[in-house]
Amino acid sequence: MERPAPDTAGDLIRWASFSCALVPVVLLGYGTSLAGAAGAALGLAAVTAACRLLLRQSERGAARASAEEGAPRRGRHGRVGSGAHRGGRHSGGDTPVD
């Protein structure tokens, strides 16, 4: 029986959101102005949003990479493998082609 993978990014975002609410309260408790505490809250919220965006993008990329792991790699022009080019001016021997 497999356990589902823990949602570590979700946990991180929840803790960051909690700190966005807690830090201004603590700052107000230590005598910081309301404007300073609000500025700190907005700054933390912006950083949290940016981190959330990057984490979700990273998760999508990792999921895409693991899904493509089983599929064969395609070359630049959509052909499977990385062997010799097909067609073109290739002679059969060691003679140079003009």
XYZ file of N, CA, C and O in Angstrom:
392
model
N 0.839 -1.177 0.000
C 0.000 0.000 0.000
C 0.884 1.240 0.000
O 1.700 1.444 0.890
N 0.763 2.069 -1.030
C 1.592 3.271 -1.153
C 0.930 4.452 -0.466
O -0.274 4.653 -0.559
N 1.750 5.229 0.190
C 1.256 6.470 0.784
C 1.367 7.581 -0.245
O 2.326 7.615 -1.010
N 0.426 8.501 -0.258
C 0.560 9.636 -1.184
C 1.733 10.512 -0.753
O 2.062 10.610 0.431
N 2.364 11.137 -1.725
C 3.506 12.008 -1.438
C 3.035 13.223 -0.636
O 1.971 13.774 -0.906
N 3.822 13.630 0.362
C 3.420 14.803 1.142
C 3.486 16.069 0.297
O 4.324 16.204 -0.589
N 2.589 16.981 0.575
C 2.537 18.245 -0.153
C 3.460 19.246 0.543
O 3.013 20.101 1.296
N 4.758 19.107 0.305
C 5.731 19.953 0.999
C 5.629 21.404 0.567
O 5.791 22.303 1.390
N 5.344 21.650 -0.704
C 5.195 23.038 -1.169
C 3.979 23.685 -0.527
O 4.030 24.850 -0.116
N 2.907 22.939 -0.383
C 1.711 23.468 0.262
C 1.961 23.792 1.731
O 1.502 24.820 2.247
N 2.705 22.912 2.403
C 3.054 23.169 3.802
C 3.906 24.426 3.919
O 3.706 25.243 4.826
N 4.850 24.566 3.023
C 5.719 25.742 3.044
C 4.925 27.025 2.840
O 5.140 28.024 3.542
N 3.993 26.997 1.922
C 3.169 28.180 1.655
C 2.277 28.498 2.851
O 2.091 29.660 3.208
N 1.740 27.453 3.500
C 0.920 27.702 4.696
C 1.731 28.359 5.806
O 1.266 29.297 6.463
N 2.954 27.888 6.035
C 3.801 28.498 7.066
C 4.183 29.920 6.687
O 4.252 30.815 7.540
N 4.443 30.149 5.414
C 4.781 31.503 4.976
C 3.600 32.443 5.154
O 3.773 33.591 5.581
N 2.415 31.967 4.861
C 1.216 32.794 5.059
C 1.005 33.102 6.538
O 0.636 34.225 6.910
N 1.261 32.112 7.370
C 1.153 32.319 8.809
C 2.143 33.389 9.275
O 1.804 34.269 10.063
N 3.366 33.333 8.745
C 4.368 34.338 9.145
C 4.003 35.719 8.614
O 4.308 36.729 9.256
N 3.340 35.780 7.462
C 2.891 37.074 6.936
C 1.886 37.736 7.877
O 1.811 38.962 7.936
N 1.141 36.930 8.605
C 0.191 37.482 9.566
C 0.844 37.721 10.932
O 0.511 38.683 11.621
N 1.782 36.856 11.304
C 2.381 36.935 12.634
C 3.410 38.053 12.765
O 3.458 38.739 13.792
N 4.228 38.244 11.748
C 5.313 39.235 11.830
C 4.788 40.647 12.093
O 5.314 41.332 12.983
N 3.770 41.125 11.386
C 3.275 42.471 11.699
C 2.740 42.602 13.130
O 2.927 43.637 13.771
N 2.118 41.546 13.642
C 1.606 41.579 15.011
C 2.766 41.726 15.999
O 2.718 42.528 16.942
N 3.826 40.956 15.765
C 5.000 41.035 16.637
C 5.650 42.410 16.514
O 6.064 43.008 17.518
N 5.757 42.916 15.289
C 6.356 44.250 15.103
C 5.547 45.320 15.835
O 6.116 46.224 16.453
N 4.225 45.226 15.760
C 3.383 46.185 16.493
C 3.577 46.035 17.997
O 3.583 47.025 18.735
N 3.765 44.805 18.449
C 3.994 44.562 19.865
C 5.298 45.179 20.357
O 5.412 45.573 21.518
N 6.278 45.253 19.495
C 7.568 45.838 19.869
C 7.643 47.326 19.575
O 8.705 47.919 19.623
N 6.538 47.932 19.209
C 6.484 49.375 19.076
C 6.726 49.926 17.686
O 6.878 51.134 17.513
N 6.749 49.090 16.672
C 6.894 49.578 15.307
C 5.600 50.273 14.892
O 4.517 49.914 15.350
N 5.725 51.252 14.038
C 4.532 51.985 13.599
C 3.619 51.076 12.776
O 4.055 50.057 12.226
N 2.375 51.481 12.677
C 1.401 50.716 11.893
C 1.811 50.669 10.420
O 1.686 49.636 9.768
N 2.330 51.784 9.917
C 2.773 51.824 8.523
C 3.964 50.886 8.301
O 4.043 50.198 7.277
N 4.873 50.838 9.242
C 6.027 49.928 9.124
C 5.612 48.476 9.150
O 6.127 47.651 8.380
N 4.677 48.146 10.050
C 4.191 46.773 10.133
C 3.420 46.390 8.866
O 3.553 45.271 8.357
N 2.639 47.338 8.340
C 1.894 47.069 7.100
C 2.861 46.894 5.922
O 2.660 46.024 5.070
N 3.903 47.693 5.882
C 4.909 47.555 4.821
C 5.618 46.215 4.898
O 5.868 45.576 3.866
N 5.941 45.782 6.108
C 6.572 44.467 6.280
C 5.624 43.360 5.835
O 6.043 42.393 5.179
N 4.338 43.490 6.172
C 3.352 42.485 5.767
C 3.220 42.424 4.250
O 3.166 41.332 3.662
N 3.182 43.582 3.603
C 3.082 43.596 2.135
C 4.336 43.013 1.491
O 4.252 42.280 0.496
N 5.489 43.338 2.024
C 6.737 42.785 1.491
C 6.789 41.274 1.634
O 7.166 40.556 0.700
N 6.416 40.780 2.809
C 6.398 39.330 3.020
C 5.373 38.645 2.118
O 5.615 37.555 1.597
N 4.233 39.276 1.924
C 3.212 38.704 1.042
C 3.714 38.629 -0.404
O 3.462 37.650 -1.106
N 4.441 39.657 -0.841
C 4.983 39.648 -2.210
C 6.026 38.552 -2.376
O 6.027 37.819 -3.386
N 6.900 38.403 -1.396
C 7.920 37.349 -1.463
C 7.260 35.977 -1.416
O 7.650 35.063 -2.151
N 6.261 35.814 -0.580
C 5.543 34.530 -0.485
C 4.869 34.195 -1.813
O 4.913 33.048 -2.268
N 4.248 35.177 -2.436
C 3.584 34.935 -3.727
C 4.594 34.541 -4.799
O 4.341 33.624 -5.588
N 5.740 35.207 -4.812
C 6.773 34.873 -5.802
C 7.314 33.463 -5.556
O 7.510 32.686 -6.503
N 7.538 33.119 -4.298
C 8.025 31.777 -3.976
C 6.999 30.715 -4.340
O 7.346 29.645 -4.838
N 5.733 31.010 -4.101
C 4.678 30.060 -4.448
C 4.645 29.822 -5.954
O 4.538 28.686 -6.414
N 4.761 30.883 -6.706
C 4.778 30.769 -8.159
C 5.956 29.913 -8.628
O 5.799 29.013 -9.450
N 7.137 30.170 -8.085
C 8.323 29.407 -8.477
C 8.229 27.947 -8.046
O 8.646 27.047 -8.791
N 7.678 27.689 -6.867
C 7.520 26.307 -6.415
C 6.555 25.533 -7.292
O 6.822 24.384 -7.665
N 5.436 26.137 -7.626
C 4.462 25.455 -8.485
C 5.041 25.200 -9.876
O 4.826 24.141 -10.462
N 5.788 26.168 -10.396
C 6.416 26.003 -11.704
C 7.440 24.864 -11.651
O 7.531 24.051 -12.566
N 8.194 24.796 -10.574
C 9.173 23.736 -10.404
C 8.508 22.372 -10.290
O 8.983 21.386 -10.857
N 7.396 22.311 -9.571
C 6.665 21.052 -9.452
C 6.128 20.589 -10.800
O 6.186 19.405 -11.119
N 5.603 21.530 -11.585
C 5.106 21.157 -12.918
C 6.246 20.654 -13.796
O 6.079 19.687 -14.533
N 7.391 21.303 -13.726
C 8.541 20.863 -14.514
C 9.031 19.494 -14.096
O 9.369 18.659 -14.932
N 9.051 19.223 -12.801
C 9.470 17.909 -12.316
C 8.481 16.832 -12.726
O 8.872 15.724 -13.107
N 7.191 17.147 -12.666
C 6.172 16.176 -13.083
C 6.278 15.900 -14.576
O 6.161 14.761 -15.020
N 6.539 16.945 -15.350
C 6.680 16.782 -16.796
C 7.919 15.940 -17.115
O 7.884 15.074 -17.982
N 9.013 16.173 -16.396
C 10.244 15.430 -16.637
C 10.078 13.957 -16.275
O 10.561 13.079 -16.995
N 9.378 13.668 -15.187
C 9.174 12.267 -14.809
C 8.214 11.576 -15.770
O 8.328 10.381 -16.008
N 7.268 12.324 -16.339
C 6.345 11.732 -17.313
C 7.060 11.433 -18.622
O 6.764 10.440 -19.287
N 8.019 12.273 -18.984
C 8.750 12.073 -20.229
C 9.893 11.086 -20.081
O 10.498 10.692 -21.064
N 10.200 10.667 -18.868
C 11.328 9.780 -18.623
C 11.184 8.469 -19.375
O 12.149 7.930 -19.874
N 9.989 7.951 -19.478
C 9.764 6.686 -20.166
C 9.710 6.829 -21.675
O 9.918 5.869 -22.401
N 9.437 8.017 -22.177
C 9.312 8.233 -23.622
C 10.698 8.386 -24.244
O 11.622 8.888 -23.614
N 10.870 7.951 -25.487
C 12.169 8.129 -26.138
C 12.446 9.605 -26.411
O 11.535 10.397 -26.634
N 13.714 9.947 -26.367
C 14.112 11.334 -26.629
C 14.022 11.623 -28.119
O 14.380 10.818 -28.946
N 13.560 12.793 -28.442
C 13.458 13.189 -29.842
C 14.515 14.216 -30.150
O 14.845 15.055 -29.320
N 15.028 14.150 -31.349
C 16.055 15.088 -31.780
C 15.476 16.424 -32.184
O 14.303 16.718 -31.984
N 16.302 17.221 -32.790
C 15.921 18.582 -33.153
C 14.758 18.622 -34.137
O 13.911 19.494 -34.078
N 14.725 17.654 -35.038
C 13.689 17.665 -36.073
C 12.610 16.614 -35.829
O 11.901 16.233 -36.732
N 12.501 16.139 -34.595
C 11.423 15.242 -34.253
C 11.701 13.772 -34.500
O 10.827 12.950 -34.326
N 12.908 13.420 -34.897
C 13.218 12.015 -35.133
C 13.762 11.414 -33.852
O 14.485 12.055 -33.099
N 13.426 10.156 -33.618
C 13.886 9.465 -32.424
C 15.344 9.087 -32.610
O 15.768 8.692 -33.680
N 16.118 9.200 -31.537
C 17.515 8.781 -31.578
C 18.433 9.900 -32.019
O 18.020 10.982 -32.397
N 19.731 9.617 -31.939
C 20.708 10.632 -32.323
C 21.711 10.061 -33.310
O 22.882 10.399 -33.286
N 21.272 9.168 -34.172
C 22.172 8.524 -35.126
C 22.520 9.429 -36.284
O 22.337 10.642 -36.254
N 23.057 8.809 -37.340
C 23.481 9.564 -38.517
C 22.271 10.182 -39.213
O 21.160 9.691 -39.125
N 22.529 11.252 -39.905
C 21.463 11.927 -40.643
C 21.034 11.072 -41.822
O 21.832 10.392 -42.445
N 19.769 11.145 -42.145
C 19.276 10.430 -43.321
C 19.296 11.360 -44.520
O 19.127 12.566 -44.370
N 19.462 10.791 -45.685
C 19.421 11.591 -46.898
C 20.682 12.424 -47.053
O 21.709 12.159 -46.465
N 20.612 13.452 -47.860
C 21.768 14.316 -48.060
C 22.759 13.729 -49.040
O 22.501 12.737 -49.702
N 23.927 14.341 -49.113
C 24.948 13.894 -50.063
C 25.997 13.077 -49.330
O 27.036 13.591 -48.955
N 25.719 11.814 -49.099
C 26.675 10.930 -48.442
C 27.124 9.873 -49.436
O 26.317 9.156 -49.990
N 28.420 9.786 -49.642
C 28.923 8.742 -50.529
C 29.145 7.478 -49.719
O 29.225 7.504 -48.498
N 29.307 6.391 -50.398
C 29.440 5.117 -49.728
C 30.821 4.868 -49.157
O 30.986 4.091 -48.240
N 31.852 5.534 -49.646
C 33.207 5.220 -49.190
C 33.878 6.383 -48.496
O 33.234 7.267 -47.942
N 35.223 6.358 -48.586
C 36.016 7.398 -47.941
C 36.329 8.548 -48.889
O 37.162 9.386 -48.575
N 35.674 8.602 -50.026
C 35.955 9.678 -50.971
C 35.265 10.947 -50.543
O 34.127 10.921 -50.078
N 35.946 12.065 -50.644
C 35.305 13.322 -50.249
C 34.201 13.709 -51.225
O 34.230 13.368 -52.393
N 33.237 14.400 -50.729
C 32.117 14.860 -51.529
C 32.335 16.341 -51.818
O 32.635 17.118 -50.941
N 32.176 16.740 -53.086
C 32.378 18.148 -53.469
C 31.221 19.000 -53.143
O 30.110 18.750 -53.217
